[in-house]
Short mmCIF file of C-alpha atoms and ligand atoms in Angstrom, two decimals:
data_model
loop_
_atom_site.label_atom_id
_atom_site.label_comp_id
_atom_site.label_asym_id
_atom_site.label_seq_id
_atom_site.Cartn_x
_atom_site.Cartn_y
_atom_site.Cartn_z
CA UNK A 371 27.62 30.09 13.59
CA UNK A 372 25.33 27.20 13.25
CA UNK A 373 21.53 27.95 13.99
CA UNK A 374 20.66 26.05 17.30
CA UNK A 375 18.71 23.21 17.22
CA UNK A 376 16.94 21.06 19.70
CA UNK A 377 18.51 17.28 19.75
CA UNK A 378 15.84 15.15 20.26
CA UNK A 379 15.82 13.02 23.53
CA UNK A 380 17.89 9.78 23.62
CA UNK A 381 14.60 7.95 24.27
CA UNK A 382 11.80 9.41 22.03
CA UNK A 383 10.54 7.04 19.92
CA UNK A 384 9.71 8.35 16.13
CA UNK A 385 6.07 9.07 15.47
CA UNK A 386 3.68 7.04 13.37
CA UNK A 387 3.62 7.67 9.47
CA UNK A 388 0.08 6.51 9.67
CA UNK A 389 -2.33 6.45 12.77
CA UNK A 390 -5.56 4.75 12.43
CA UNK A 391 -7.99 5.72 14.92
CA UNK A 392 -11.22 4.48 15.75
CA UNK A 393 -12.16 4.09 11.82
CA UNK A 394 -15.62 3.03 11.23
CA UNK A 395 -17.14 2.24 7.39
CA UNK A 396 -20.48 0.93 6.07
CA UNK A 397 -21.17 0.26 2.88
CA UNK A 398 -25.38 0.63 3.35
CA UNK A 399 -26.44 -1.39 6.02
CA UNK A 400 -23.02 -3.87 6.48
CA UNK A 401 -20.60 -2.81 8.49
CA UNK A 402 -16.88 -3.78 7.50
CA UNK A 403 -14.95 -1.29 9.82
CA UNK A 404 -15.78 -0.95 13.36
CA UNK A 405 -13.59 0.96 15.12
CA UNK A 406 -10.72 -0.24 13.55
CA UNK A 407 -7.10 1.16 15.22
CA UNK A 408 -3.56 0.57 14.08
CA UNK A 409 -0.47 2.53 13.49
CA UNK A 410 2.25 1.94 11.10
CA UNK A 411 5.72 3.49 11.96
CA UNK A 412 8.02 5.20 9.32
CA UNK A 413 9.95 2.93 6.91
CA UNK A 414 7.89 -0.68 8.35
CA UNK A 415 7.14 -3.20 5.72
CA UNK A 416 3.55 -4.63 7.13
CA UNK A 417 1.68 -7.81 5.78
CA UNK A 418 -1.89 -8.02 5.24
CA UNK A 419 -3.33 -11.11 5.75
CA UNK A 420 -6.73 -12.67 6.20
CA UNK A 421 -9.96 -14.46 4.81
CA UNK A 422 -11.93 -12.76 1.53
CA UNK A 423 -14.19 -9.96 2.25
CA UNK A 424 -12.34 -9.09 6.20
CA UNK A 425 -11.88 -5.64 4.91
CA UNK A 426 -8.44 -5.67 3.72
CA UNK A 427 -8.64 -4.23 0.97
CA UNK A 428 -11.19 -1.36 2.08
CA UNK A 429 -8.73 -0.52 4.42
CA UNK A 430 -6.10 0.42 1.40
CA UNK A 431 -8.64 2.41 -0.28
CA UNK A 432 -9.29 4.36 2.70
CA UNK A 433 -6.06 5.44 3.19
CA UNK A 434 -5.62 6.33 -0.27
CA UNK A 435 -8.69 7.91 -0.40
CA UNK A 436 -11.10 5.96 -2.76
CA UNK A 437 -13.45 5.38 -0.41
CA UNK A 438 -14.46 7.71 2.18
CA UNK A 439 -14.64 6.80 6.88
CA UNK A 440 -17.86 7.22 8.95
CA UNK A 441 -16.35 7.81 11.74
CA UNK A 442 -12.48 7.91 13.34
CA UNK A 443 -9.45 10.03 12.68
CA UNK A 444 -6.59 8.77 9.84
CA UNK A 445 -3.79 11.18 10.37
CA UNK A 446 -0.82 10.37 7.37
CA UNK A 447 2.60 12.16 9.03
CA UNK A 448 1.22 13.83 11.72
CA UNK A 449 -1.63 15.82 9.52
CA UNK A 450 -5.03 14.72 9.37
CA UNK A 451 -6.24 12.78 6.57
CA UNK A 452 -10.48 13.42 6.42
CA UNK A 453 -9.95 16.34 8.51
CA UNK A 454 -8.49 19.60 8.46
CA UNK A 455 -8.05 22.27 11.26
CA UNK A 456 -10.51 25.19 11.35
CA UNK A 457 -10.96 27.57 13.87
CA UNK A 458 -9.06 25.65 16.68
CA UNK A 459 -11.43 22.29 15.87
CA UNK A 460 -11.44 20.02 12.65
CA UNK A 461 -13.83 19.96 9.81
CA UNK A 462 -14.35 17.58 6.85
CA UNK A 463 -11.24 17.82 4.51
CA UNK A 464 -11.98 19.67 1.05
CA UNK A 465 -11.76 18.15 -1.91
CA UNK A 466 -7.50 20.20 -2.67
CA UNK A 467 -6.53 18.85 0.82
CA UNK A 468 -7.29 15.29 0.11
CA UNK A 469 -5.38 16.09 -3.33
CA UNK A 470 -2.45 17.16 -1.42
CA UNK A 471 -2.33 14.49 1.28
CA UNK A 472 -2.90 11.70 -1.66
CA UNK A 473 0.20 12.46 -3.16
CA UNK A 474 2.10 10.97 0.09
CA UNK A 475 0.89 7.68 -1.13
CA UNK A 476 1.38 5.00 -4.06
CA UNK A 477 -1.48 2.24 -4.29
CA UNK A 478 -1.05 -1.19 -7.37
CA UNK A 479 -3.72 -3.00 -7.46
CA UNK A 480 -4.68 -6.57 -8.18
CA UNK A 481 -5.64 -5.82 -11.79
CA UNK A 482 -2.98 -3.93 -13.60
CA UNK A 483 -4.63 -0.37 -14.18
CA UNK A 484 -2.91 1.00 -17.03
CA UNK A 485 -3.86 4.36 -19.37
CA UNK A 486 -4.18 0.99 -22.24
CA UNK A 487 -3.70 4.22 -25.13
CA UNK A 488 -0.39 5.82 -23.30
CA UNK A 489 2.59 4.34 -24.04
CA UNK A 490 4.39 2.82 -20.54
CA UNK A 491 7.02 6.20 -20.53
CA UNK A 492 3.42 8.18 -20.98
CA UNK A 493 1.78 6.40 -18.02
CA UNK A 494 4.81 7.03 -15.79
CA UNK A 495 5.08 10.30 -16.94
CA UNK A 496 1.29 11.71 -16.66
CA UNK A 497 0.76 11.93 -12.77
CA UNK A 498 3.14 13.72 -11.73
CA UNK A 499 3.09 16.87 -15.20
CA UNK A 500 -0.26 17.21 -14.19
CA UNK A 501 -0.42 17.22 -10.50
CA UNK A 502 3.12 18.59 -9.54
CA UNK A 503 4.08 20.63 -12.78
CA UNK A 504 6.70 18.68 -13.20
CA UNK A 505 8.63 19.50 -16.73
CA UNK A 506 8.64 16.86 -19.00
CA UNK A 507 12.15 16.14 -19.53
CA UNK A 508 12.26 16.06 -15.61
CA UNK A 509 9.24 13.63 -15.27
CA UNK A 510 11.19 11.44 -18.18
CA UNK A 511 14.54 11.60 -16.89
CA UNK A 512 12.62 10.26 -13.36
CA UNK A 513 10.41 7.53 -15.13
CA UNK A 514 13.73 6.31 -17.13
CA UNK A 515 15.22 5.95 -13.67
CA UNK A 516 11.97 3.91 -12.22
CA UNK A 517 12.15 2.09 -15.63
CA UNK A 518 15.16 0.96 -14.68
CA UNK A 519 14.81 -0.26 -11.04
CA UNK A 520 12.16 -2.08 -12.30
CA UNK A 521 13.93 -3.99 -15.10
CA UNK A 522 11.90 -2.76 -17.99
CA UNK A 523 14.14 0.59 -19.51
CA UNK A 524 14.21 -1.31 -22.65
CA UNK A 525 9.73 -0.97 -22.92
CA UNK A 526 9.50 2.46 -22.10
CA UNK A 527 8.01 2.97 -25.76
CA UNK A 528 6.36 -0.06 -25.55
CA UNK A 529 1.93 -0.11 -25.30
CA UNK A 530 0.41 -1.82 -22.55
CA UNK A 531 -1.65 -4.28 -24.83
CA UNK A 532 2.15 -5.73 -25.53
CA UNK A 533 3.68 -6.24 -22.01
CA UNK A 534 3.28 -9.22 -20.29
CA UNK A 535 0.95 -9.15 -16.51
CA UNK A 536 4.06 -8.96 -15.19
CA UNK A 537 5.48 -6.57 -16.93
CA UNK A 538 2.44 -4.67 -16.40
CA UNK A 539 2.38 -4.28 -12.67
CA UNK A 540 5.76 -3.64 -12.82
CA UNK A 541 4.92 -0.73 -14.85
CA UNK A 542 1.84 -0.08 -12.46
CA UNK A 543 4.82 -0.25 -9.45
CA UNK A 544 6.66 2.31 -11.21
CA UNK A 545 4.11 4.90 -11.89
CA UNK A 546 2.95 4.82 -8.63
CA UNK A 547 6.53 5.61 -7.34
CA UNK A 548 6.68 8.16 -9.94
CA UNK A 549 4.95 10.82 -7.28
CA UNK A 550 7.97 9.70 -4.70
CA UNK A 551 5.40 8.46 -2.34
CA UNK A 552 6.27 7.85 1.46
CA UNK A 553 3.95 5.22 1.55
CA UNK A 554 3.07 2.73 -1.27
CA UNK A 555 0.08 0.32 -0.53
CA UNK A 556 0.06 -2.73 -2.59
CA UNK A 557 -2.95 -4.67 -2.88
CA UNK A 558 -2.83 -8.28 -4.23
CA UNK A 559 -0.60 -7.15 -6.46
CA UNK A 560 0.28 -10.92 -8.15
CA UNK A 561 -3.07 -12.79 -7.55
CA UNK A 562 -4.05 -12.02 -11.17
CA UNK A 563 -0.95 -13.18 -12.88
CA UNK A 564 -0.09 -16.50 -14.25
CA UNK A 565 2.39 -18.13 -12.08
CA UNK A 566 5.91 -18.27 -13.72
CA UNK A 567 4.91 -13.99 -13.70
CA UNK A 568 4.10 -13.92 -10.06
CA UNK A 569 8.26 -13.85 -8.99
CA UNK A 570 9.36 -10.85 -11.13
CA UNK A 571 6.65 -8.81 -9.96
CA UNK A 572 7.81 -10.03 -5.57
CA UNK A 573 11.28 -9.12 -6.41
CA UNK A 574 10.52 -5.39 -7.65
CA UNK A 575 8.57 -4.93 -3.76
CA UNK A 576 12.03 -6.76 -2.60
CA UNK A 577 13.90 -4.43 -3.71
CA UNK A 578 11.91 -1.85 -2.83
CA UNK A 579 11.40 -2.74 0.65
CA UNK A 580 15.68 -3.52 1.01
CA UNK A 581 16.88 -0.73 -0.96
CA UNK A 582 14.13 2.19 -0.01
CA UNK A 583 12.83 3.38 3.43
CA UNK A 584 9.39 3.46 1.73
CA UNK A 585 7.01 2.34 4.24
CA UNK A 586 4.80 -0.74 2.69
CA UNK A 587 1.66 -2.18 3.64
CA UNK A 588 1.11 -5.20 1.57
CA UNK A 589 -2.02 -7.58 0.99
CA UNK A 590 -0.90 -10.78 0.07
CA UNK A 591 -1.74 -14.54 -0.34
CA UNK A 592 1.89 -15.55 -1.12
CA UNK A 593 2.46 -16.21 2.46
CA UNK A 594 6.35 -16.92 1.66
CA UNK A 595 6.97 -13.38 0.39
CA UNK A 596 5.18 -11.67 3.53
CA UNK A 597 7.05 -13.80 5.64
CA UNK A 598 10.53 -12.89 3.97
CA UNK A 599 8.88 -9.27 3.63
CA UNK A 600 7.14 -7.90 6.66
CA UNK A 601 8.56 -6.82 9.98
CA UNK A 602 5.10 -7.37 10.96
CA UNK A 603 2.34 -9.47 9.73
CA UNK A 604 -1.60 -8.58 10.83
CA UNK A 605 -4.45 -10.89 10.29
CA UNK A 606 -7.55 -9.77 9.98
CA UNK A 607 -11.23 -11.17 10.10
CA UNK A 608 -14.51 -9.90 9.99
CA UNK A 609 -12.58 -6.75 10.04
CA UNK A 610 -10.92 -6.71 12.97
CA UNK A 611 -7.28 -7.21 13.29
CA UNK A 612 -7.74 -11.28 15.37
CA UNK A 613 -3.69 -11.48 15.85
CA UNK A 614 -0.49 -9.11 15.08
CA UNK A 615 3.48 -9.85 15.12
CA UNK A 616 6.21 -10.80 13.49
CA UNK A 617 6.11 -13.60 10.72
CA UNK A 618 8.26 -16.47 12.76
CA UNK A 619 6.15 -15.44 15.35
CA UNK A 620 2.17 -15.63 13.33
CA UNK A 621 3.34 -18.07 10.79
CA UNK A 622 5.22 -20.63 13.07
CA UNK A 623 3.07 -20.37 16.33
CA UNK A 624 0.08 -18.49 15.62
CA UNK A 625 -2.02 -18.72 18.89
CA UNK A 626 -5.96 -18.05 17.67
CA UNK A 627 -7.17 -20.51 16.95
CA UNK A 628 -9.02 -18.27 13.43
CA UNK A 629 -5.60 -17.27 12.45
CA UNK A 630 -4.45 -21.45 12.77
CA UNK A 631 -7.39 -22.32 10.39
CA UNK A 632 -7.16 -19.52 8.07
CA UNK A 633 -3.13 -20.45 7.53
CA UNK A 634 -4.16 -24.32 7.18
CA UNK A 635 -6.79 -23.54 4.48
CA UNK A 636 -4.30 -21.15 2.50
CA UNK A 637 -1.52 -24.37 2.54
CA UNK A 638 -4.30 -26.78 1.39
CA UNK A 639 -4.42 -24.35 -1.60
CA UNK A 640 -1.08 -24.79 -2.58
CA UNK A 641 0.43 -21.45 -1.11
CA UNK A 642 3.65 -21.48 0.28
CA UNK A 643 3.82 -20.68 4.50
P1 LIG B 1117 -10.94 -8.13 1.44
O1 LIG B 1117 -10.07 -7.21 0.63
O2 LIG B 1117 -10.36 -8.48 2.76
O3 LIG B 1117 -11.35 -9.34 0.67
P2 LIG B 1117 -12.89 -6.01 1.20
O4 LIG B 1117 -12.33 -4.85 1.94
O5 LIG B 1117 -12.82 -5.99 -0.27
O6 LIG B 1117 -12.28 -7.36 1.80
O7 LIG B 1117 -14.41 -6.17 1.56
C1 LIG B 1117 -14.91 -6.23 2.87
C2 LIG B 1117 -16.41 -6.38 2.83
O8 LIG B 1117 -16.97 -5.17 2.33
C3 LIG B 1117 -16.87 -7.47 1.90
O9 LIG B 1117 -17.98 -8.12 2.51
C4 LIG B 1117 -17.29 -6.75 0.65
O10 LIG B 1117 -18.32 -7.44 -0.02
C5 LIG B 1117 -17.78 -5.43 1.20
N1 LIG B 1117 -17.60 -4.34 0.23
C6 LIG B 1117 -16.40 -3.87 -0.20
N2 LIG B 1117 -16.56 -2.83 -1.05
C7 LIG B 1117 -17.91 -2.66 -1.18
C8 LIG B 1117 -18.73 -1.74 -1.90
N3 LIG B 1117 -18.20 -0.79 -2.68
N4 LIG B 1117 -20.07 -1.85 -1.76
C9 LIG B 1117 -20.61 -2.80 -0.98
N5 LIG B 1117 -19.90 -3.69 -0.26
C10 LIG B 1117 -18.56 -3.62 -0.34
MG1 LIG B 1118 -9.29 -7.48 -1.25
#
């Protein structure tokens, strides 16, 4: 006999993967986060957009923990992020729950952040023997696998110094999938790279984003990739989110009037809307 289970109801919407609630962060006296909300639901591919310094990308490293909130709630599948319960209220999470809860997420950055004396199998390979206790033939058998979807099986000996940018954050892509993240954060990922090395890097997040149900939050100045990309495209300023929606709807008819001049200075310099 099958054990019963509770359907859920026809109507009930699935719950965020992220919740951002009320985040505040300082960095000494400036202020970049005030009260900063949003919620990102399972599987949604978001785009990042806004002027330098409106707190983009200290929004990625809070979530993946590199820097820490002054005040709000994160809570990453249901569980709280900075917090953990205690005695029927929450305290400050310790130092092995912030371990545990990182491993739900993959960050790349914008400048490719490669072990440069591991070869590219080695960097794959690294995270997740130490963290998980994953075997090495297991952690190999998964990086050859990432290697692949990534189009570079044929460097998995290969040093960093010798790859390509490119080639490097493709690499970077791949490690950070390595952990099987739920959520991979991607932050200016090709803004570094020559151009002719900016396309092979947008088709690995492509793929990703058609062939996964990874949830992605991307920052981006290629304004034609988040618009292909993103069920939903925020733009933020002074750290604030000004305007949110879908891309036809923010790139084609944006209606502030600091999300219209932001979008006309990025065309002047020669990005693609
Ligand atoms: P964006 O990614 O949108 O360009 P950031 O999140 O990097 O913006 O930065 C937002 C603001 O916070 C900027 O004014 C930046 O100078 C400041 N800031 C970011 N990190 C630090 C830090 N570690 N110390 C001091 N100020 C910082
Ligand atoms: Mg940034």
């Amino acid at each position: 006999m099958n054990a019963p289970t509770t359907p859920p109801a026809p109507d009930a919407s699935p719950a965020p993967i992220i919740e951002i609630d009320a985040i505040s962060k300082s960095f000494g006296t400036f202020q970049v986060l005030n009260g900063l909300s949003m919620n990102v639901m399972p599987g949604e591919k978001l785009a990042l957009i806004g002027p330098s310094g409106s707190g983009k990308t200290t929004i990625l490293r809070i979530l993946m923990t590199l820097e820490s909130i002054d005040d709000g709630h994160i809570r990453i599948d249901g569980e709280e992020l900075y917090h953990m319960p205690k005695n029927g209220g929450l305290v400050p999470a310790s130092e092995a729950h912030l371990h545990r809860m990182r491993q739900k997420i993959g960050m790349v950055f914008q400048l490719f952040n490669l072990f440069p004396h591991k070869s590219v199998i080695d960097n794959i390979t690294l995270a997740p023997m130490l963290t998980k206790g994953t075997s090495r033939a297991d952690a190999e058998a998964r990086a050859m696998e990432l290697l692949d979807m990534v189009g570079m099986a044929d460097k998995a000996k290969a040093m960093p110094a010798q790859l390509s940018g490119g080639q490097k954050q493709r690499i970077a892509i791949a490690r950070a999938l390595a952990l099987s993240p739920k959520i991979m954060l991607f932050d200016e990922v090709t803004s570094a790279l020559d151009p002719e090395l900016v396309e092979e890097v947008l088709n690995v997040m492509r793929k990703l984003a058609d062939e996964t149900d990874t949830t992605m939050l991307l920052v981006t100045h290629e304004m034609g990739f988040a618009h292909d990309f993103a069920d939903r495209v925020l733009f933020f300023d002074g750290g604030r989110i000004v305007e949110e929606g879908p891309p036809e709807e923010i790139f084609s008819n944006p209606k502030e009037e600091r999300t219209q001049s932001f979008l006309k200075k990025i065309i002047a310099a020669g990005h693609r809307v």
